[in-house]
Amino acid sequence: GSAIAQACPTGTFSEAQGLVSEQQCSTCPAGSSCSIGVLNHSLCSPGQVQPQPGEGACDYCAAGRYQDAPGQTVCSACTTPGVYCLAGASAPLPCPAGTHKNASLDVMTDPSQCVTCEAGTWCSVGSAVATPCAAGTVNPEPRQAECASCAAGTYQYEQGETACFGCTAGNYCPAGSSAELPCLAGS
C-alpha cells in the first residue's frame, strides 16, 4: 500500500530491488558507514573508524591516535618516539627539525609539544632525543637540525659544545678539528 518507495534508513544499505520491509535492508558493517538510502556501505577513510555496526557516519581518530588503513574499527596509539598525531590523523607526523619528543608525554597530540633542542645539540626531523654535537663540531644556537664544523684555525675536543677554541701558537687546526695538531719539526 505504499504511495512512494521508502529508502533504507541510516545505518543500513541494499542493492536489491523489490524489498517489502525495512528489515530486508542490510546492516552497515563495523568499519564503514551508511547514509540513508545507499546501495552499499562506504569504508571509513584513513584517519576515521567505526567500531559499531549499523552507523551512518565514521568517527575521526582522537588527537594522539591515528589509523592509516581504510575500513577499520579502532585507532592506533601514537607512541612512536619523535612523532605526534593530530585529531583525524591517518599517519603519525614527525617532530620538526630542531625539536624532539617531549619525554614527559607518552603520546603527543600537537607539534607544539615537541621540545626545542638546546644549543650544543642537534635534532633531525622526527628525533626522539637531542644528539650532542660531536667533537670538532659546535652549535651555538638552539633548535638546529645539524652542528657546524669548527672553522680552520679552531678546534673543539668535547661533545655538546657551543663554541670552538682558537689554535695556540705552534699548532694548526684544519676545519672540523677535534684537537690541535703540532706543527712539524723545523716549521
mmCIF file of N, CA and C in Angstrom, residues 88-174:
data_model
loop_
_atom_site.group_PDB
_atom_site.id
_atom_site.type_symbol
_atom_site.label_atom_id
_atom_site.label_comp_id
_atom_site.label_asym_id
_atom_site.label_seq_id
_atom_site.Cartn_x
_atom_site.Cartn_y
_atom_site.Cartn_z
ATOM 1 N N GLY A 88 42.032 13.086 13.844
ATOM 2 C CA GLY A 88 41.754 12.654 12.472
ATOM 3 C C GLY A 88 42.991 12.245 11.691
ATOM 4 N N ALA A 89 44.086 11.960 12.380
ATOM 5 C CA ALA A 89 45.353 11.634 11.701
ATOM 6 C C ALA A 89 45.273 10.280 11.007
ATOM 7 N N SER A 90 45.781 10.249 9.771
ATOM 8 C CA SER A 90 45.890 8.988 9.045
ATOM 9 C C SER A 90 47.306 8.420 9.154
ATOM 10 N N ALA A 91 48.204 9.182 9.765
ATOM 11 C CA ALA A 91 49.581 8.731 9.999
ATOM 12 C C ALA A 91 50.208 9.638 11.046
ATOM 13 N N PRO A 92 51.152 9.111 11.827
ATOM 14 C CA PRO A 92 51.885 9.972 12.758
ATOM 15 C C PRO A 92 52.732 10.970 11.969
ATOM 16 N N LEU A 93 52.893 12.163 12.502
ATOM 17 C CA LEU A 93 53.720 13.191 11.881
ATOM 18 C C LEU A 93 54.967 13.405 12.731
ATOM 19 N N PRO A 94 56.133 13.591 12.099
ATOM 20 C CA PRO A 94 57.370 13.733 12.867
ATOM 21 C C PRO A 94 57.517 15.124 13.476
ATOM 22 N N CYS A 95 58.193 15.184 14.615
ATOM 23 C CA CYS A 95 58.555 16.487 15.184
ATOM 24 C C CYS A 95 59.415 17.214 14.147
ATOM 25 N N PRO A 96 59.262 18.535 14.017
ATOM 26 C CA PRO A 96 60.063 19.284 13.045
ATOM 27 C C PRO A 96 61.552 19.242 13.381
ATOM 28 N N ALA A 97 62.383 19.468 12.374
ATOM 29 C CA ALA A 97 63.832 19.547 12.584
ATOM 30 C C ALA A 97 64.117 20.591 13.656
ATOM 31 N N GLY A 98 65.079 20.306 14.513
ATOM 32 C CA GLY A 98 65.427 21.217 15.599
ATOM 33 C C GLY A 98 64.626 20.983 16.861
ATOM 34 N N THR A 99 63.744 19.969 16.830
ATOM 35 C CA THR A 99 62.945 19.616 18.010
ATOM 36 C C THR A 99 62.991 18.098 18.201
ATOM 37 N N HIS A 100 62.537 17.648 19.375
ATOM 38 C CA HIS A 100 62.494 16.212 19.664
ATOM 39 C C HIS A 100 61.315 15.901 20.562
ATOM 40 N N LYS A 101 61.078 14.615 20.802
ATOM 41 C CA LYS A 101 59.968 14.160 21.629
ATOM 42 C C LYS A 101 60.048 14.738 23.034
ATOM 43 N N ASN A 102 58.898 15.061 23.566
ATOM 44 C CA ASN A 102 58.784 15.512 24.938
ATOM 45 C C ASN A 102 58.772 14.266 25.828
ATOM 46 N N ALA A 103 59.833 14.049 26.580
ATOM 47 C CA ALA A 103 59.978 12.834 27.393
ATOM 48 C C ALA A 103 58.914 12.725 28.480
ATOM 49 N N SER A 104 58.283 13.824 28.849
ATOM 50 C CA SER A 104 57.268 13.777 29.900
ATOM 51 C C SER A 104 55.903 13.324 29.375
ATOM 52 N N LEU A 105 55.767 13.168 28.058
ATOM 53 C CA LEU A 105 54.495 12.763 27.463
ATOM 54 C C LEU A 105 54.619 11.386 26.823
ATOM 55 N N ASP A 106 53.677 10.511 27.109
ATOM 56 C CA ASP A 106 53.645 9.198 26.448
ATOM 57 C C ASP A 106 53.167 9.346 25.012
ATOM 58 N N VAL A 107 52.186 10.234 24.802
ATOM 59 C CA VAL A 107 51.593 10.464 23.491
ATOM 60 C C VAL A 107 51.569 11.961 23.236
ATOM 61 N N MET A 108 52.004 12.376 22.047
ATOM 62 C CA MET A 108 51.975 13.805 21.697
ATOM 63 C C MET A 108 50.855 14.047 20.686
ATOM 64 N N THR A 109 50.142 15.164 20.859
ATOM 65 C CA THR A 109 48.966 15.451 20.043
ATOM 66 C C THR A 109 49.114 16.704 19.188
ATOM 67 N N ASP A 110 50.261 17.365 19.249
ATOM 68 C CA ASP A 110 50.430 18.631 18.533
ATOM 69 C C ASP A 110 51.920 18.921 18.363
ATOM 70 N N PRO A 111 52.319 19.570 17.263
ATOM 71 C CA PRO A 111 53.748 19.866 17.089
ATOM 72 C C PRO A 111 54.298 20.811 18.148
ATOM 73 N N SER A 112 53.427 21.583 18.786
ATOM 74 C CA SER A 112 53.900 22.496 19.837
ATOM 75 C C SER A 112 54.408 21.733 21.059
ATOM 76 N N GLN A 113 54.088 20.447 21.161
ATOM 77 C CA GLN A 113 54.563 19.630 22.283
ATOM 78 C C GLN A 113 55.983 19.115 22.062
ATOM 79 N N CYS A 114 56.492 19.223 20.839
ATOM 80 C CA CYS A 114 57.873 18.825 20.570
ATOM 81 C C CYS A 114 58.795 19.813 21.279
ATOM 82 N N VAL A 115 59.874 19.324 21.859
ATOM 83 C CA VAL A 115 60.786 20.133 22.665
ATOM 84 C C VAL A 115 61.925 20.675 21.799
ATOM 85 N N THR A 116 62.262 21.944 21.989
ATOM 86 C CA THR A 116 63.360 22.568 21.255
ATOM 87 C C THR A 116 64.694 21.985 21.692
ATOM 88 N N CYS A 117 65.521 21.630 20.717
ATOM 89 C CA CYS A 117 66.869 21.129 21.013
ATOM 90 C C CYS A 117 67.716 22.287 21.530
ATOM 91 N N GLU A 118 68.479 22.030 22.565
ATOM 92 C CA GLU A 118 69.303 23.060 23.192
ATOM 93 C C GLU A 118 70.544 23.353 22.348
ATOM 94 N N ALA A 119 71.152 24.497 22.594
ATOM 95 C CA ALA A 119 72.438 24.818 21.976
ATOM 96 C C ALA A 119 73.427 23.709 22.351
ATOM 97 N N GLY A 120 74.299 23.353 21.420
ATOM 98 C CA GLY A 120 75.251 22.275 21.657
ATOM 99 C C GLY A 120 74.726 20.914 21.233
ATOM 100 N N THR A 121 73.458 20.876 20.773
ATOM 101 C CA THR A 121 72.853 19.638 20.303
ATOM 102 C C THR A 121 72.233 19.870 18.929
ATOM 103 N N TRP A 122 71.784 18.784 18.313
ATOM 104 C CA TRP A 122 71.055 18.877 17.047
ATOM 105 C C TRP A 122 69.959 17.831 17.028
ATOM 106 N N CYS A 123 68.912 18.084 16.220
ATOM 107 C CA CYS A 123 67.786 17.161 16.095
ATOM 108 C C CYS A 123 67.317 17.153 14.648
ATOM 109 N N SER A 124 67.379 15.993 14.018
ATOM 110 C CA SER A 124 66.819 15.858 12.678
ATOM 111 C C SER A 124 65.301 15.731 12.793
ATOM 112 N N VAL A 125 64.602 15.712 11.673
ATOM 113 C CA VAL A 125 63.157 15.553 11.659
ATOM 114 C C VAL A 125 62.800 14.239 12.350
ATOM 115 N N GLY A 126 61.846 14.282 13.287
ATOM 116 C CA GLY A 126 61.374 13.084 13.975
ATOM 117 C C GLY A 126 62.301 12.540 15.045
ATOM 118 N N SER A 127 63.134 13.386 15.610
ATOM 119 C CA SER A 127 64.074 12.917 16.639
ATOM 120 C C SER A 127 63.354 12.540 17.928
ATOM 121 N N ALA A 128 63.818 11.449 18.523
ATOM 122 C CA ALA A 128 63.292 11.037 19.824
ATOM 123 C C ALA A 128 63.990 11.798 20.942
ATOM 124 N N VAL A 129 65.278 12.098 20.752
ATOM 125 C CA VAL A 129 66.076 12.839 21.731
ATOM 126 C C VAL A 129 67.039 13.761 20.990
ATOM 127 N N ALA A 130 67.562 14.741 21.697
ATOM 128 C CA ALA A 130 68.590 15.620 21.137
ATOM 129 C C ALA A 130 69.919 14.875 21.121
ATOM 130 N N THR A 131 70.705 15.096 20.083
ATOM 131 C CA THR A 131 72.020 14.462 19.948
ATOM 132 C C THR A 131 73.094 15.506 20.187
ATOM 133 N N PRO A 132 74.035 15.275 21.110
ATOM 134 C CA PRO A 132 75.109 16.250 21.327
ATOM 135 C C PRO A 132 75.974 16.378 20.074
ATOM 136 N N CYS A 133 76.438 17.599 19.821
ATOM 137 C CA CYS A 133 77.365 17.815 18.713
ATOM 138 C C CYS A 133 78.628 17.000 18.978
ATOM 139 N N ALA A 134 79.169 16.407 17.936
ATOM 140 C CA ALA A 134 80.390 15.608 18.063
ATOM 141 C C ALA A 134 81.591 16.523 18.267
ATOM 142 N N ALA A 135 82.675 15.964 18.785
ATOM 143 C CA ALA A 135 83.926 16.721 18.890
ATOM 144 C C ALA A 135 84.289 17.226 17.492
ATOM 145 N N GLY A 136 84.768 18.454 17.407
ATOM 146 C CA GLY A 136 85.093 19.075 16.122
ATOM 147 C C GLY A 136 83.934 19.824 15.506
ATOM 148 N N THR A 137 82.767 19.751 16.164
ATOM 149 C CA THR A 137 81.585 20.489 15.709
ATOM 150 C C THR A 137 80.955 21.203 16.899
ATOM 151 N N VAL A 138 80.186 22.238 16.609
ATOM 152 C CA VAL A 138 79.510 23.014 17.655
ATOM 153 C C VAL A 138 78.144 23.473 17.153
ATOM 154 N N ASN A 139 77.339 23.936 18.081
ATOM 155 C CA ASN A 139 76.057 24.522 17.740
ATOM 156 C C ASN A 139 75.761 25.629 18.747
ATOM 157 N N PRO A 140 75.994 26.887 18.376
ATOM 158 C CA PRO A 140 75.776 27.970 19.326
ATOM 159 C C PRO A 140 74.304 28.349 19.514
ATOM 160 N N GLU A 141 73.424 27.882 18.632
ATOM 161 C CA GLU A 141 72.012 28.268 18.687
ATOM 162 C C GLU A 141 71.131 27.068 19.030
ATOM 163 N N PRO A 142 70.006 27.292 19.725
ATOM 164 C CA PRO A 142 69.046 26.205 19.930
ATOM 165 C C PRO A 142 68.256 25.946 18.644
ATOM 166 N N ARG A 143 67.515 24.844 18.621
ATOM 167 C CA ARG A 143 66.584 24.479 17.522
ATOM 168 C C ARG A 143 67.296 24.333 16.174
ATOM 169 N N GLN A 144 68.373 23.557 16.169
ATOM 170 C CA GLN A 144 69.124 23.335 14.934
ATOM 171 C C GLN A 144 69.037 21.875 14.501
ATOM 172 N N ALA A 145 69.081 21.668 13.188
ATOM 173 C CA ALA A 145 68.984 20.326 12.621
ATOM 174 C C ALA A 145 70.350 19.682 12.418
ATOM 175 N N GLU A 146 71.425 20.446 12.578
ATOM 176 C CA GLU A 146 72.779 19.897 12.434
ATOM 177 C C GLU A 146 73.770 20.797 13.150
ATOM 178 N N CYS A 147 74.945 20.257 13.375
ATOM 179 C CA CYS A 147 76.014 21.027 14.010
ATOM 180 C C CYS A 147 76.960 21.532 12.921
ATOM 181 N N ALA A 148 77.665 22.614 13.223
ATOM 182 C CA ALA A 148 78.626 23.185 12.276
ATOM 183 C C ALA A 148 80.032 22.731 12.640
ATOM 184 N N SER A 149 80.835 22.433 11.630
ATOM 185 C CA SER A 149 82.234 22.073 11.867
ATOM 186 C C SER A 149 82.994 23.294 12.360
ATOM 187 N N CYS A 150 83.959 23.057 13.224
ATOM 188 C CA CYS A 150 84.832 24.151 13.647
ATOM 189 C C CYS A 150 85.574 24.665 12.404
ATOM 190 N N ALA A 151 85.705 25.970 12.291
ATOM 191 C CA ALA A 151 86.400 26.570 11.147
ATOM 192 C C ALA A 151 87.888 26.249 11.225
ATOM 193 N N ALA A 152 88.566 26.315 10.092
ATOM 194 C CA ALA A 152 90.017 26.123 10.074
ATOM 195 C C ALA A 152 90.646 27.123 11.046
ATOM 196 N N GLY A 153 91.617 26.667 11.814
ATOM 197 C CA GLY A 153 92.261 27.517 12.817
ATOM 198 C C GLY A 153 91.607 27.422 14.179
ATOM 199 N N THR A 154 90.549 26.591 14.291
ATOM 200 C CA THR A 154 89.873 26.385 15.583
ATOM 201 C C THR A 154 89.639 24.893 15.793
ATOM 202 N N TYR A 155 89.295 24.510 17.030
ATOM 203 C CA TYR A 155 89.032 23.108 17.360
ATOM 204 C C TYR A 155 88.081 23.029 18.543
ATOM 205 N N GLN A 156 87.497 21.847 18.742
ATOM 206 C CA GLN A 156 86.673 21.566 19.920
ATOM 207 C C GLN A 156 86.858 20.091 20.255
ATOM 208 N N TYR A 157 87.361 19.814 21.448
ATOM 209 C CA TYR A 157 87.663 18.432 21.829
ATOM 210 C C TYR A 157 86.517 17.738 22.568
ATOM 211 N N GLU A 158 85.490 18.474 22.980
ATOM 212 C CA GLU A 158 84.387 17.868 23.724
ATOM 213 C C GLU A 158 83.125 17.803 22.875
ATOM 214 N N GLN A 159 82.207 16.933 23.288
ATOM 215 C CA GLN A 159 80.899 16.847 22.645
ATOM 216 C C GLN A 159 79.950 17.859 23.259
ATOM 217 N N GLY A 160 78.912 18.238 22.499
ATOM 218 C CA GLY A 160 77.839 19.068 23.035
ATOM 219 C C GLY A 160 78.225 20.491 23.347
ATOM 220 N N GLU A 161 79.175 21.047 22.631
ATOM 221 C CA GLU A 161 79.648 22.401 22.923
ATOM 222 C C GLU A 161 79.060 23.429 21.961
ATOM 223 N N THR A 162 79.188 24.710 22.357
ATOM 224 C CA THR A 162 78.602 25.803 21.584
ATOM 225 C C THR A 162 79.637 26.683 20.890
ATOM 226 N N ALA A 163 80.919 26.495 21.183
ATOM 227 C CA ALA A 163 81.964 27.328 20.568
ATOM 228 C C ALA A 163 83.245 26.519 20.393
ATOM 229 N N CYS A 164 84.052 26.939 19.428
ATOM 230 C CA CYS A 164 85.353 26.311 19.172
ATOM 231 C C CYS A 164 86.449 27.162 19.818
ATOM 232 N N PHE A 165 87.572 26.525 20.148
ATOM 233 C CA PHE A 165 88.741 27.209 20.687
ATOM 234 C C PHE A 165 89.678 27.550 19.537
ATOM 235 N N GLY A 166 90.418 28.672 19.676
ATOM 236 C CA GLY A 166 91.432 29.018 18.676
ATOM 237 C C GLY A 166 92.684 28.183 18.899
ATOM 238 N N CYS A 167 93.339 27.787 17.807
ATOM 239 C CA CYS A 167 94.588 27.031 17.915
ATOM 240 C C CYS A 167 95.658 27.922 18.552
ATOM 241 N N THR A 168 96.474 27.342 19.380
ATOM 242 C CA THR A 168 97.539 28.090 20.048
ATOM 243 C C THR A 168 98.805 28.072 19.197
ATOM 244 N N ALA A 169 99.724 28.935 19.548
ATOM 245 C CA ALA A 169 100.982 29.053 18.803
ATOM 246 C C ALA A 169 101.693 27.707 18.760
ATOM 247 N N GLY A 170 102.262 27.382 17.599
ATOM 248 C CA GLY A 170 102.990 26.130 17.407
ATOM 249 C C GLY A 170 102.095 24.971 17.006
ATOM 250 N N ASN A 171 100.806 25.231 16.830
ATOM 251 C CA ASN A 171 99.846 24.197 16.441
ATOM 252 C C ASN A 171 99.035 24.664 15.237
ATOM 253 N N TYR A 172 98.394 23.723 14.573
ATOM 254 C CA TYR A 172 97.474 24.075 13.484
ATOM 255 C C TYR A 172 96.210 23.235 13.635
ATOM 256 N N CYS A 173 95.111 23.728 13.031
ATOM 257 C CA CYS A 173 93.817 23.057 13.150
ATOM 258 C C CYS A 173 93.087 23.135 11.808
ATOM 259 N N PRO A 174 92.992 22.028 11.071
ATOM 260 C CA PRO A 174 92.168 22.027 9.859
ATOM 261 C C PRO A 174 90.689 22.180 10.252
#
